[in-house]
């Protein structure tokens, strides 16, 4: 993965989702709900993450925000 998530491709986003799902034992992450690149992911709010992954969206959101710094 590129260090800057804004440069991620769709494939990079998928790789990150697979990694974080494994790392945090998240079972309900549907990859088809995140068919976007890193720039699009940057536009997502916490509520948007929670809508896509109700029981893990907060973890995804905060991990992604940390990577933007």
Short mmCIF file of N, CA and C in Angstrom, two decimals:
data_model
loop_
_atom_site.label_atom_id
_atom_site.label_comp_id
_atom_site.label_asym_id
_atom_site.label_seq_id
_atom_site.Cartn_x
_atom_site.Cartn_y
_atom_site.Cartn_z
N UNK A 1 0.83 -1.19 0.00
CA UNK A 1 0.00 0.00 0.00
C UNK A 1 0.87 1.25 0.00
N UNK A 2 0.41 2.24 -0.72
CA UNK A 2 1.07 3.54 -0.66
C UNK A 2 0.90 4.09 0.75
N UNK A 3 1.89 4.81 1.23
CA UNK A 3 1.81 5.37 2.58
C UNK A 3 0.65 6.35 2.68
N UNK A 4 0.44 7.15 1.65
CA UNK A 4 -0.64 8.14 1.64
C UNK A 4 -1.91 7.49 1.10
N UNK A 5 -2.94 7.31 1.93
CA UNK A 5 -4.18 6.66 1.49
C UNK A 5 -4.88 7.39 0.34
N UNK A 6 -4.58 8.67 0.17
CA UNK A 6 -5.18 9.41 -0.95
C UNK A 6 -4.73 8.87 -2.29
N UNK A 7 -3.63 8.13 -2.29
CA UNK A 7 -3.07 7.57 -3.53
C UNK A 7 -3.50 6.12 -3.76
N UNK A 8 -4.27 5.56 -2.85
CA UNK A 8 -4.68 4.16 -2.96
C UNK A 8 -5.58 3.93 -4.17
N UNK A 9 -5.37 2.80 -4.81
CA UNK A 9 -6.25 2.33 -5.87
C UNK A 9 -7.39 1.54 -5.23
N UNK A 10 -8.34 1.11 -6.05
CA UNK A 10 -9.41 0.24 -5.53
C UNK A 10 -8.83 -1.02 -4.92
N UNK A 11 -7.81 -1.55 -5.58
CA UNK A 11 -7.18 -2.77 -5.10
C UNK A 11 -6.50 -2.54 -3.74
N UNK A 12 -5.90 -1.37 -3.58
CA UNK A 12 -5.28 -1.03 -2.29
C UNK A 12 -6.32 -0.95 -1.18
N UNK A 13 -7.47 -0.34 -1.49
CA UNK A 13 -8.55 -0.24 -0.51
C UNK A 13 -9.00 -1.65 -0.10
N UNK A 14 -9.14 -2.53 -1.08
CA UNK A 14 -9.53 -3.91 -0.79
C UNK A 14 -8.49 -4.60 0.08
N UNK A 15 -7.21 -4.40 -0.22
CA UNK A 15 -6.14 -5.00 0.58
C UNK A 15 -6.18 -4.49 2.02
N UNK A 16 -6.39 -3.19 2.18
CA UNK A 16 -6.49 -2.61 3.52
C UNK A 16 -7.68 -3.19 4.26
N UNK A 17 -8.82 -3.30 3.60
CA UNK A 17 -10.02 -3.86 4.25
C UNK A 17 -9.79 -5.30 4.69
N UNK A 18 -9.13 -6.08 3.85
CA UNK A 18 -8.83 -7.47 4.22
C UNK A 18 -7.90 -7.52 5.43
N UNK A 19 -6.87 -6.66 5.40
CA UNK A 19 -5.92 -6.64 6.50
C UNK A 19 -6.60 -6.24 7.81
N UNK A 20 -7.35 -5.14 7.78
CA UNK A 20 -7.95 -4.64 9.02
C UNK A 20 -9.04 -5.59 9.52
N UNK A 21 -9.73 -6.25 8.61
CA UNK A 21 -10.74 -7.23 9.02
C UNK A 21 -10.09 -8.37 9.80
N UNK A 22 -8.94 -8.79 9.31
CA UNK A 22 -8.20 -9.87 9.98
C UNK A 22 -7.61 -9.37 11.31
N UNK A 23 -7.00 -8.21 11.29
CA UNK A 23 -6.32 -7.67 12.47
C UNK A 23 -7.28 -7.43 13.63
N UNK A 24 -8.51 -7.02 13.32
CA UNK A 24 -9.48 -6.70 14.36
C UNK A 24 -10.63 -7.70 14.44
N UNK A 25 -10.48 -8.81 13.76
CA UNK A 25 -11.51 -9.87 13.75
C UNK A 25 -12.89 -9.33 13.40
N UNK A 26 -12.94 -8.50 12.37
CA UNK A 26 -14.21 -7.95 11.88
C UNK A 26 -14.77 -8.92 10.85
N UNK A 27 -15.97 -9.41 11.09
CA UNK A 27 -16.53 -10.45 10.23
C UNK A 27 -17.53 -9.93 9.21
N UNK A 28 -18.03 -8.73 9.39
CA UNK A 28 -19.11 -8.25 8.53
C UNK A 28 -18.68 -7.18 7.55
N UNK A 29 -17.42 -7.16 7.15
CA UNK A 29 -16.95 -6.17 6.19
C UNK A 29 -17.21 -6.71 4.79
N UNK A 30 -18.14 -6.09 4.10
CA UNK A 30 -18.49 -6.49 2.73
C UNK A 30 -17.66 -5.64 1.77
N UNK A 31 -16.75 -6.27 1.05
CA UNK A 31 -15.85 -5.54 0.17
C UNK A 31 -16.59 -4.78 -0.92
N UNK A 32 -17.74 -5.31 -1.35
CA UNK A 32 -18.47 -4.64 -2.43
C UNK A 32 -19.08 -3.32 -1.98
N UNK A 33 -19.09 -3.05 -0.70
CA UNK A 33 -19.59 -1.76 -0.20
C UNK A 33 -18.51 -0.69 -0.22
N UNK A 34 -17.31 -1.08 -0.61
CA UNK A 34 -16.17 -0.16 -0.64
C UNK A 34 -15.46 -0.20 -2.00
N UNK A 35 -16.21 -0.26 -3.06
CA UNK A 35 -15.61 -0.27 -4.39
C UNK A 35 -15.25 1.15 -4.78
N UNK A 36 -14.12 1.62 -4.24
CA UNK A 36 -13.69 2.99 -4.45
C UNK A 36 -12.19 3.09 -4.20
N UNK A 37 -11.61 4.18 -4.65
CA UNK A 37 -10.19 4.39 -4.40
C UNK A 37 -10.00 5.20 -3.12
N UNK A 38 -8.77 5.51 -2.81
CA UNK A 38 -8.47 6.22 -1.57
C UNK A 38 -9.04 7.62 -1.51
N UNK A 39 -9.06 8.31 -2.66
CA UNK A 39 -9.63 9.66 -2.67
C UNK A 39 -11.10 9.63 -2.28
N UNK A 40 -11.83 8.66 -2.79
CA UNK A 40 -13.25 8.54 -2.45
C UNK A 40 -13.42 8.18 -0.98
N UNK A 41 -12.56 7.31 -0.48
CA UNK A 41 -12.63 6.93 0.93
C UNK A 41 -12.41 8.15 1.84
N UNK A 42 -11.58 9.08 1.39
CA UNK A 42 -11.32 10.30 2.16
C UNK A 42 -12.58 11.13 2.36
N UNK A 43 -13.52 11.02 1.45
CA UNK A 43 -14.76 11.80 1.52
C UNK A 43 -15.79 11.19 2.47
N UNK A 44 -15.54 9.97 2.92
CA UNK A 44 -16.51 9.29 3.77
C UNK A 44 -16.44 9.78 5.22
N UNK A 45 -17.61 10.02 5.79
CA UNK A 45 -17.72 10.41 7.19
C UNK A 45 -17.81 9.15 8.06
N UNK A 46 -17.74 9.34 9.36
CA UNK A 46 -17.91 8.22 10.28
C UNK A 46 -19.26 7.55 10.04
N UNK A 47 -20.30 8.34 9.86
CA UNK A 47 -21.63 7.78 9.62
C UNK A 47 -21.67 6.91 8.36
N UNK A 48 -20.92 7.30 7.35
CA UNK A 48 -20.89 6.51 6.11
C UNK A 48 -20.20 5.16 6.33
N UNK A 49 -19.13 5.17 7.14
CA UNK A 49 -18.48 3.91 7.48
C UNK A 49 -19.43 3.03 8.28
N UNK A 50 -20.12 3.64 9.25
CA UNK A 50 -21.05 2.88 10.10
C UNK A 50 -22.22 2.33 9.29
N UNK A 51 -22.66 3.04 8.29
CA UNK A 51 -23.74 2.57 7.43
C UNK A 51 -23.31 1.31 6.68
N UNK A 52 -22.06 1.31 6.21
CA UNK A 52 -21.55 0.17 5.45
C UNK A 52 -21.16 -1.01 6.34
N UNK A 53 -20.65 -0.70 7.53
CA UNK A 53 -20.21 -1.75 8.47
C UNK A 53 -20.66 -1.34 9.87
N UNK A 54 -21.92 -1.64 10.22
CA UNK A 54 -22.45 -1.19 11.52
C UNK A 54 -21.63 -1.63 12.73
N UNK A 55 -21.06 -2.81 12.70
CA UNK A 55 -20.34 -3.31 13.87
C UNK A 55 -18.82 -3.25 13.71
N UNK A 56 -18.34 -2.41 12.84
CA UNK A 56 -16.89 -2.29 12.68
C UNK A 56 -16.49 -1.00 11.98
N UNK A 57 -17.48 -0.24 11.59
CA UNK A 57 -17.22 0.99 10.86
C UNK A 57 -16.38 1.99 11.62
N UNK A 58 -16.58 2.04 12.93
CA UNK A 58 -15.81 2.98 13.76
C UNK A 58 -14.32 2.61 13.73
N UNK A 59 -14.00 1.33 13.79
CA UNK A 59 -12.61 0.87 13.73
C UNK A 59 -12.01 1.24 12.38
N UNK A 60 -12.75 0.98 11.30
CA UNK A 60 -12.26 1.31 9.96
C UNK A 60 -12.01 2.81 9.83
N UNK A 61 -12.97 3.58 10.26
CA UNK A 61 -12.88 5.03 10.14
C UNK A 61 -11.65 5.57 10.88
N UNK A 62 -11.49 5.17 12.13
CA UNK A 62 -10.38 5.70 12.92
C UNK A 62 -9.03 5.23 12.41
N UNK A 63 -8.93 4.00 11.95
CA UNK A 63 -7.67 3.53 11.37
C UNK A 63 -7.35 4.33 10.12
N UNK A 64 -8.35 4.54 9.28
CA UNK A 64 -8.13 5.29 8.04
C UNK A 64 -7.72 6.73 8.35
N UNK A 65 -8.38 7.36 9.30
CA UNK A 65 -8.05 8.74 9.66
C UNK A 65 -6.62 8.85 10.20
N UNK A 66 -6.17 7.86 10.96
CA UNK A 66 -4.79 7.86 11.46
C UNK A 66 -3.80 7.80 10.30
N UNK A 67 -4.15 7.05 9.27
CA UNK A 67 -3.25 6.92 8.12
C UNK A 67 -3.15 8.21 7.31
N UNK A 68 -4.14 9.07 7.42
CA UNK A 68 -4.12 10.33 6.68
C UNK A 68 -3.17 11.35 7.30
N UNK A 69 -2.77 11.15 8.53
CA UNK A 69 -1.89 12.12 9.21
C UNK A 69 -0.46 11.99 8.79
#
